[in-house]
Coordinates of C-alpha atoms in Angstrom, one line a residue:
M1 CA 26.6 25.6 -25.9
T2 CA 23.6 27.6 -24.8
T3 CA 20.3 25.7 -24.4
S4 CA 17.2 27.7 -25.4
R5 CA 14.1 27.7 -23.2
R6 CA 12.1 25.9 -26.0
Q7 CA 14.7 23.1 -26.1
L8 CA 14.6 22.8 -22.3
L9 CA 10.8 22.6 -22.3
H10 CA 11.0 20.0 -25.1
L11 CA 13.5 17.9 -23.1
G12 CA 11.4 18.1 -20.0
A13 CA 8.3 17.0 -21.8
S14 CA 10.2 14.2 -23.4
A15 CA 11.5 13.1 -20.1
A16 CA 7.9 13.4 -18.6
G17 CA 6.5 11.4 -21.5
L18 CA 9.2 8.6 -21.0
M19 CA 8.3 8.5 -17.3
A20 CA 4.6 8.1 -18.1
A21 CA 5.3 5.5 -20.7
T22 CA 7.5 3.5 -18.3
S23 CA 4.8 3.8 -15.5
A24 CA 2.1 2.7 -18.1
S25 CA 4.2 -0.3 -19.2
A26 CA 4.7 -1.4 -15.6
A27 CA 1.0 -1.1 -14.7
A28 CA 0.0 -3.1 -17.8
A29 CA 2.3 -5.8 -16.6
T30 CA 0.7 -6.1 -13.3
G31 CA -2.9 -5.6 -14.6
A32 CA -3.2 -2.4 -12.7
P33 CA -4.7 0.8 -14.3
A34 CA -2.1 3.1 -15.7
P35 CA -1.1 5.7 -13.1
L36 CA -3.0 9.0 -13.6
Y37 CA -1.4 12.0 -11.9
A38 CA -3.2 15.1 -10.7
P39 CA -1.8 18.7 -11.1
R40 CA 0.2 19.9 -8.1
L41 CA -1.5 22.2 -5.7
R42 CA -0.2 25.7 -5.6
P43 CA -0.7 28.6 -3.2
G44 CA -4.0 30.4 -3.9
D45 CA -5.7 27.2 -5.2
T46 CA -9.1 26.2 -3.8
L47 CA -9.3 23.0 -1.8
G48 CA -12.7 21.4 -1.3
L49 CA -13.3 20.3 2.2
V50 CA -15.6 17.3 2.5
S51 CA -16.6 14.7 5.3
P52 CA -16.9 11.3 3.8
A53 CA -16.7 9.7 7.3
N54 CA -17.6 11.0 10.7
A55 CA -19.5 14.1 11.7
T56 CA -17.8 17.0 13.3
F57 CA -19.8 17.6 16.4
E58 CA -18.6 21.0 17.3
R59 CA -18.1 24.1 15.3
E60 CA -14.6 25.0 16.5
P61 CA -12.7 21.9 15.0
L62 CA -14.2 22.8 11.5
K63 CA -13.1 26.5 12.0
M64 CA -9.6 25.5 13.0
A65 CA -9.4 22.9 10.0
I66 CA -10.2 25.8 7.6
E67 CA -7.8 28.0 9.3
S68 CA -5.1 25.3 8.9
L69 CA -5.6 24.9 5.3
Q70 CA -5.8 28.7 4.7
A71 CA -2.3 28.8 6.5
L72 CA -1.0 26.4 4.0
G73 CA -1.9 29.0 1.4
F74 CA -5.1 27.6 0.0
K75 CA -8.7 29.0 -0.4
V76 CA -11.3 26.7 1.1
K77 CA -14.7 25.5 -0.2
P78 CA -16.6 23.7 2.3
G79 CA -18.9 21.1 1.0
E80 CA -22.7 21.5 1.3
F81 CA -22.9 18.8 3.9
V82 CA -19.5 19.0 5.6
A83 CA -21.2 20.1 8.9
A84 CA -24.2 17.7 8.4
R85 CA -24.9 14.8 10.8
R86 CA -26.8 11.6 10.7
G87 CA -25.8 9.3 13.7
P88 CA -22.0 9.2 13.7
F89 CA -21.8 10.2 10.0
A90 CA -21.5 13.6 8.4
G91 CA -25.0 13.3 6.8
T92 CA -26.6 10.5 4.8
D93 CA -24.7 8.3 2.5
A94 CA -26.1 10.0 -0.4
Q95 CA -25.1 13.4 1.0
R96 CA -21.6 12.5 1.6
A97 CA -21.0 11.0 -1.7
A98 CA -22.7 13.9 -3.4
D99 CA -20.2 16.3 -1.7
L100 CA -17.3 14.4 -3.0
N101 CA -18.6 14.1 -6.5
A102 CA -19.5 17.8 -6.7
M103 CA -15.9 18.7 -5.7
F104 CA -14.6 16.6 -8.5
A105 CA -17.0 18.1 -10.9
D106 CA -16.2 21.7 -9.8
D107 CA -13.5 23.3 -12.1
S108 CA -12.8 25.9 -9.5
V109 CA -11.6 23.3 -7.1
A110 CA -8.1 22.2 -7.5
G111 CA -8.0 19.4 -4.9
V112 CA -10.1 17.6 -2.3
I113 CA -9.3 16.9 1.3
A114 CA -11.3 15.0 4.0
M115 CA -12.2 16.8 7.2
T116 CA -11.7 13.8 9.4
G117 CA -11.8 10.0 9.5
G118 CA -13.8 7.7 11.7
S119 CA -16.0 5.4 10.0
G120 CA -18.6 5.4 6.9
C121 CA -16.3 5.5 3.8
N122 CA -17.1 1.9 2.9
R123 CA -20.7 3.0 2.7
I124 CA -20.1 5.3 -0.1
V125 CA -17.1 3.9 -2.1
D126 CA -19.5 2.4 -4.6
R127 CA -21.3 5.8 -5.0
L128 CA -18.5 7.8 -6.4
D129 CA -18.4 8.9 -10.1
Y130 CA -15.3 7.3 -11.1
A131 CA -15.7 8.2 -14.7
Q132 CA -15.7 11.9 -13.7
I133 CA -12.7 11.4 -11.5
R134 CA -10.8 10.0 -14.4
R135 CA -11.8 13.0 -16.6
R136 CA -10.9 15.4 -13.8
P137 CA -8.0 14.2 -11.9
K138 CA -7.4 16.2 -8.8
F139 CA -5.5 15.8 -5.5
F140 CA -7.5 13.6 -3.0
G141 CA -6.1 13.0 0.4
G142 CA -6.9 11.6 3.9
F143 CA -6.0 8.7 6.3
S144 CA -7.7 6.3 8.7
D145 CA -11.2 5.5 7.3
L146 CA -10.2 7.4 4.2
T147 CA -8.1 4.2 3.3
S148 CA -11.2 2.9 1.7
L149 CA -11.6 6.0 -0.7
V150 CA -7.8 6.5 -1.4
N151 CA -7.5 2.9 -2.5
G152 CA -10.9 2.6 -4.1
I153 CA -10.3 5.7 -6.2
Q154 CA -6.7 4.6 -7.2
R155 CA -7.9 1.0 -8.1
Q156 CA -10.8 2.3 -10.1
T157 CA -9.2 5.2 -12.0
G158 CA -5.4 4.9 -11.6
L159 CA -5.3 8.3 -9.9
V160 CA -2.5 8.6 -7.5
T161 CA -4.2 9.6 -4.2
F162 CA -2.5 10.5 -0.9
H163 CA -2.6 8.9 2.5
G164 CA -1.7 11.9 4.7
P165 CA -3.2 14.4 7.1
V166 CA -6.9 15.1 7.2
A167 CA -7.9 18.7 7.6
V168 CA -8.5 18.4 11.3
S169 CA -5.0 16.9 11.8
E170 CA -2.2 18.8 13.6
W171 CA -0.2 20.5 10.9
N172 CA 3.3 20.5 12.5
D173 CA 6.5 21.3 10.7
Y174 CA 7.3 17.7 9.8
S175 CA 3.7 16.9 8.5
V176 CA 3.7 20.4 6.5
Q177 CA 7.1 19.7 4.9
S178 CA 6.2 16.2 3.9
F179 CA 2.8 17.4 2.3
R180 CA 4.4 20.4 0.5
A181 CA 7.3 18.3 -0.8
L182 CA 5.0 15.7 -2.4
V183 CA 1.7 17.7 -3.3
M184 CA 2.9 21.2 -3.9
N185 CA 6.6 21.0 -4.9
A186 CA 6.2 17.8 -7.1
E187 CA 9.4 16.3 -5.6
A188 CA 10.5 12.8 -6.1
A189 CA 11.1 12.8 -2.4
V190 CA 12.6 10.3 0.0
L191 CA 10.2 9.6 2.8
R192 CA 11.9 9.1 6.1
N193 CA 11.0 9.6 9.8
P194 CA 11.7 12.9 11.5
V195 CA 15.1 13.2 13.3
V196 CA 14.5 13.4 17.0
K197 CA 17.7 14.0 19.2
P198 CA 17.6 12.6 22.7
S199 CA 17.1 15.5 25.1
D200 CA 18.4 13.7 28.3
D201 CA 19.1 10.1 27.3
L202 CA 21.9 8.1 26.0
I203 CA 19.9 6.8 23.1
V204 CA 17.1 7.8 20.7
R205 CA 13.8 6.4 21.8
E206 CA 11.5 8.2 19.5
E207 CA 10.8 7.7 15.8
R208 CA 12.7 4.5 15.8
I209 CA 12.8 2.1 12.8
S210 CA 13.3 -1.7 13.3
T211 CA 14.2 -3.8 10.4
L212 CA 12.5 -7.1 10.1
R213 CA 14.0 -8.3 6.9
G214 CA 16.6 -6.2 5.2
G215 CA 17.0 -5.3 1.6
K216 CA 15.3 -3.1 -1.2
A217 CA 12.3 -3.5 -3.3
Q218 CA 10.4 -1.5 -5.9
G219 CA 6.7 -1.3 -6.6
R220 CA 3.6 0.8 -6.4
L221 CA 2.7 2.0 -3.0
V222 CA -0.7 0.7 -1.6
G223 CA -2.2 0.4 1.8
G224 CA -3.2 2.4 4.7
N225 CA -5.3 1.4 7.9
L226 CA -5.1 -2.3 8.2
T227 CA -8.6 -2.8 9.5
V228 CA -10.3 -0.7 6.9
L229 CA -8.0 -2.4 4.2
A230 CA -9.0 -5.9 5.2
S231 CA -12.7 -4.8 5.1
L232 CA -12.4 -4.2 1.3
A233 CA -11.1 -7.7 0.7
G234 CA -12.9 -9.3 -2.3
T235 CA -14.3 -6.0 -3.6
P236 CA -13.5 -4.0 -6.7
Y237 CA -12.0 -1.4 -4.4
F238 CA -9.2 -3.5 -2.8
P239 CA -5.8 -2.6 -4.3
D240 CA -3.9 -4.6 -6.7
C241 CA -1.0 -6.0 -4.6
R242 CA 0.9 -7.7 -7.3
G243 CA 4.5 -6.5 -7.1
A244 CA 3.4 -3.7 -4.8
L245 CA 4.9 -2.1 -1.7
L246 CA 2.3 -2.5 1.1
F247 CA 2.2 0.0 3.9
L248 CA -0.1 -0.7 7.0
E249 CA -1.0 1.2 10.2
D250 CA -3.7 1.0 12.8
I251 CA -5.0 2.2 16.2
N252 CA -7.1 1.0 19.1
E253 CA -7.3 -2.6 17.9
Y254 CA -6.7 -5.7 20.1
I255 CA -3.7 -7.7 18.9
Y256 CA -6.0 -10.7 18.1
R257 CA -7.9 -8.3 15.7
I258 CA -4.6 -7.3 14.0
D259 CA -3.9 -11.0 13.5
R260 CA -7.4 -11.5 12.1
C261 CA -7.0 -8.7 9.5
L262 CA -3.5 -10.0 8.4
S263 CA -5.0 -13.4 8.0
T264 CA -7.5 -12.0 5.8
L265 CA -4.9 -10.4 3.6
R266 CA -3.0 -13.7 3.6
L267 CA -6.0 -15.8 2.7
T268 CA -6.9 -13.6 -0.3
G269 CA -3.4 -14.0 -1.6
A270 CA -2.6 -10.3 -1.3
L271 CA 0.4 -10.8 1.1
G272 CA 2.0 -13.4 -1.0
Q273 CA 2.0 -10.9 -4.1
V274 CA 3.7 -8.0 -2.5
A275 CA 7.4 -6.9 -3.1
G276 CA 7.9 -5.3 0.3
V277 CA 6.1 -4.2 3.5
V278 CA 6.3 -0.9 5.3
L279 CA 4.7 -1.0 8.7
G280 CA 3.7 2.3 10.3
R281 CA 2.5 2.8 13.8
F282 CA 0.2 0.5 15.5
T283 CA -1.0 2.9 18.2
K284 CA -2.6 1.5 21.4
C285 CA -2.9 -1.9 19.7
E286 CA -2.6 -4.0 22.9
P287 CA -3.6 -7.5 24.3
G288 CA -7.3 -8.0 24.9
E289 CA -8.8 -10.0 27.7
G290 CA -8.5 -13.8 27.9
Y291 CA -5.8 -16.4 28.6
G292 CA -2.9 -14.5 26.9
S293 CA -1.9 -12.8 23.7
L294 CA 0.7 -13.0 21.0
T295 CA 2.8 -9.7 20.9
L296 CA 2.8 -7.6 17.8
D297 CA 6.4 -8.8 17.2
E298 CA 5.2 -12.4 17.1
V299 CA 2.2 -11.5 14.9
F300 CA 4.4 -9.5 12.4
D301 CA 7.0 -12.3 12.3
D302 CA 4.3 -15.0 11.6
Y303 CA 2.9 -13.1 8.7
F304 CA 5.7 -11.2 7.1
G305 CA 8.7 -13.5 7.9
P306 CA 7.5 -16.2 5.5
L307 CA 7.3 -13.7 2.6
N308 CA 11.0 -13.3 2.1
V309 CA 10.6 -9.6 1.2
P310 CA 12.0 -6.6 2.7
V311 CA 10.1 -5.4 5.8
Y312 CA 10.5 -2.5 8.3
R313 CA 8.5 -1.3 11.1
G314 CA 8.1 2.1 12.8
A315 CA 7.5 4.4 9.8
A316 CA 5.8 7.8 10.6
I317 CA 2.5 6.7 9.1
G318 CA -0.7 6.5 11.0
H319 CA -2.6 8.0 14.0
I320 CA 0.4 10.0 15.3
K321 CA 1.2 13.7 15.4
R322 CA 4.1 13.8 12.9
K323 CA 2.9 11.9 9.8
M324 CA 4.4 11.6 6.4
T325 CA 2.2 11.8 3.2
V326 CA 2.3 8.7 1.2
P327 CA 1.2 8.7 -2.4
V328 CA -1.0 5.6 -3.2
G329 CA -0.4 4.1 -6.5
A330 CA 3.0 5.9 -7.0
P331 CA 6.1 3.8 -8.0
A332 CA 8.7 3.9 -5.3
E333 CA 11.7 2.0 -3.8
M334 CA 11.9 1.0 -0.2
D335 CA 15.0 0.3 1.8
A336 CA 14.2 -1.8 4.9
D337 CA 17.7 -1.3 6.3
A338 CA 17.7 2.5 6.1
G339 CA 13.9 2.7 6.8
T340 CA 13.2 4.9 3.8
V341 CA 10.8 4.9 0.9
R342 CA 12.0 6.8 -2.2
L343 CA 9.7 7.9 -4.9
L344 CA 10.8 7.0 -8.4
Q345 CA 9.1 10.1 -9.9
P346 CA 6.9 13.0 -8.7
A347 CA 3.4 12.0 -7.5
V348 CA 1.9 15.1 -9.2
T349 CA 2.4 16.9 -12.3

């Protein structure tokens, strides 16, 4: 029997509707806003380039960031204040928030990406026009200090946002493939580390996964930079962790500070609510000065061991060259033994 194009479109729409209804029901059960999906980005679309965090102090990084986005196939619209500076920030709080709100209001802009991380996003997370973002859902992405905004937007609107490269990141083959699969091709992809073959060694030493507690779990993906996430605790912009898959990463923090941030998540009750944990890279997180330090292994065992949920460490998430794009708010299944996260449906429409 031959199926007509109209029938195929009807079947596709029915399936999409069923997935949306299932996601909405799951969200209602946890008290989270129903997931809202942005349209996929396509070659030729215009990306709005904003700097919600640190200033870019030289002209060349901004030029290279624009060239990278153009090489991905996009037109680029820099925000009015993308090259502004006030102290370490890319302009005043009002200017940085205004740029982001303007991009969501601009119908010619298909998506919004941050220039760089740093600090300052917490200063503007309460200045965003969330009603407008709900009316005009678009791709929004970044990592590091952008953890504040990708989680804040997701919590306030339900929009699935993306923890992934900023414009100034190195857009290597792995990072590009991950970004395109999720954001442009609308794939229900499996997120896994790049395969690196040992060049002159008996074993693989790069991109390794270690399983702290095996098993599989399903839930909405939430998380990002641990330090920034902990700073949101107790605010309306902290993610709903009930039944969630929590992913974490950090950089340049003494181990005692990692311990302190995890204790904050435990004391808020968030850790006790998660269905599983994915630990990315904790780059240059080393012992501080003093009489001694716990190791990261010991800290992670102390906080995640008692949870009795699947946990694995070493995911390609964080301040590293080859980084995966992770959709915040999207339903997924993690496999702590395989070291993978499988999306249960596309993260864009």
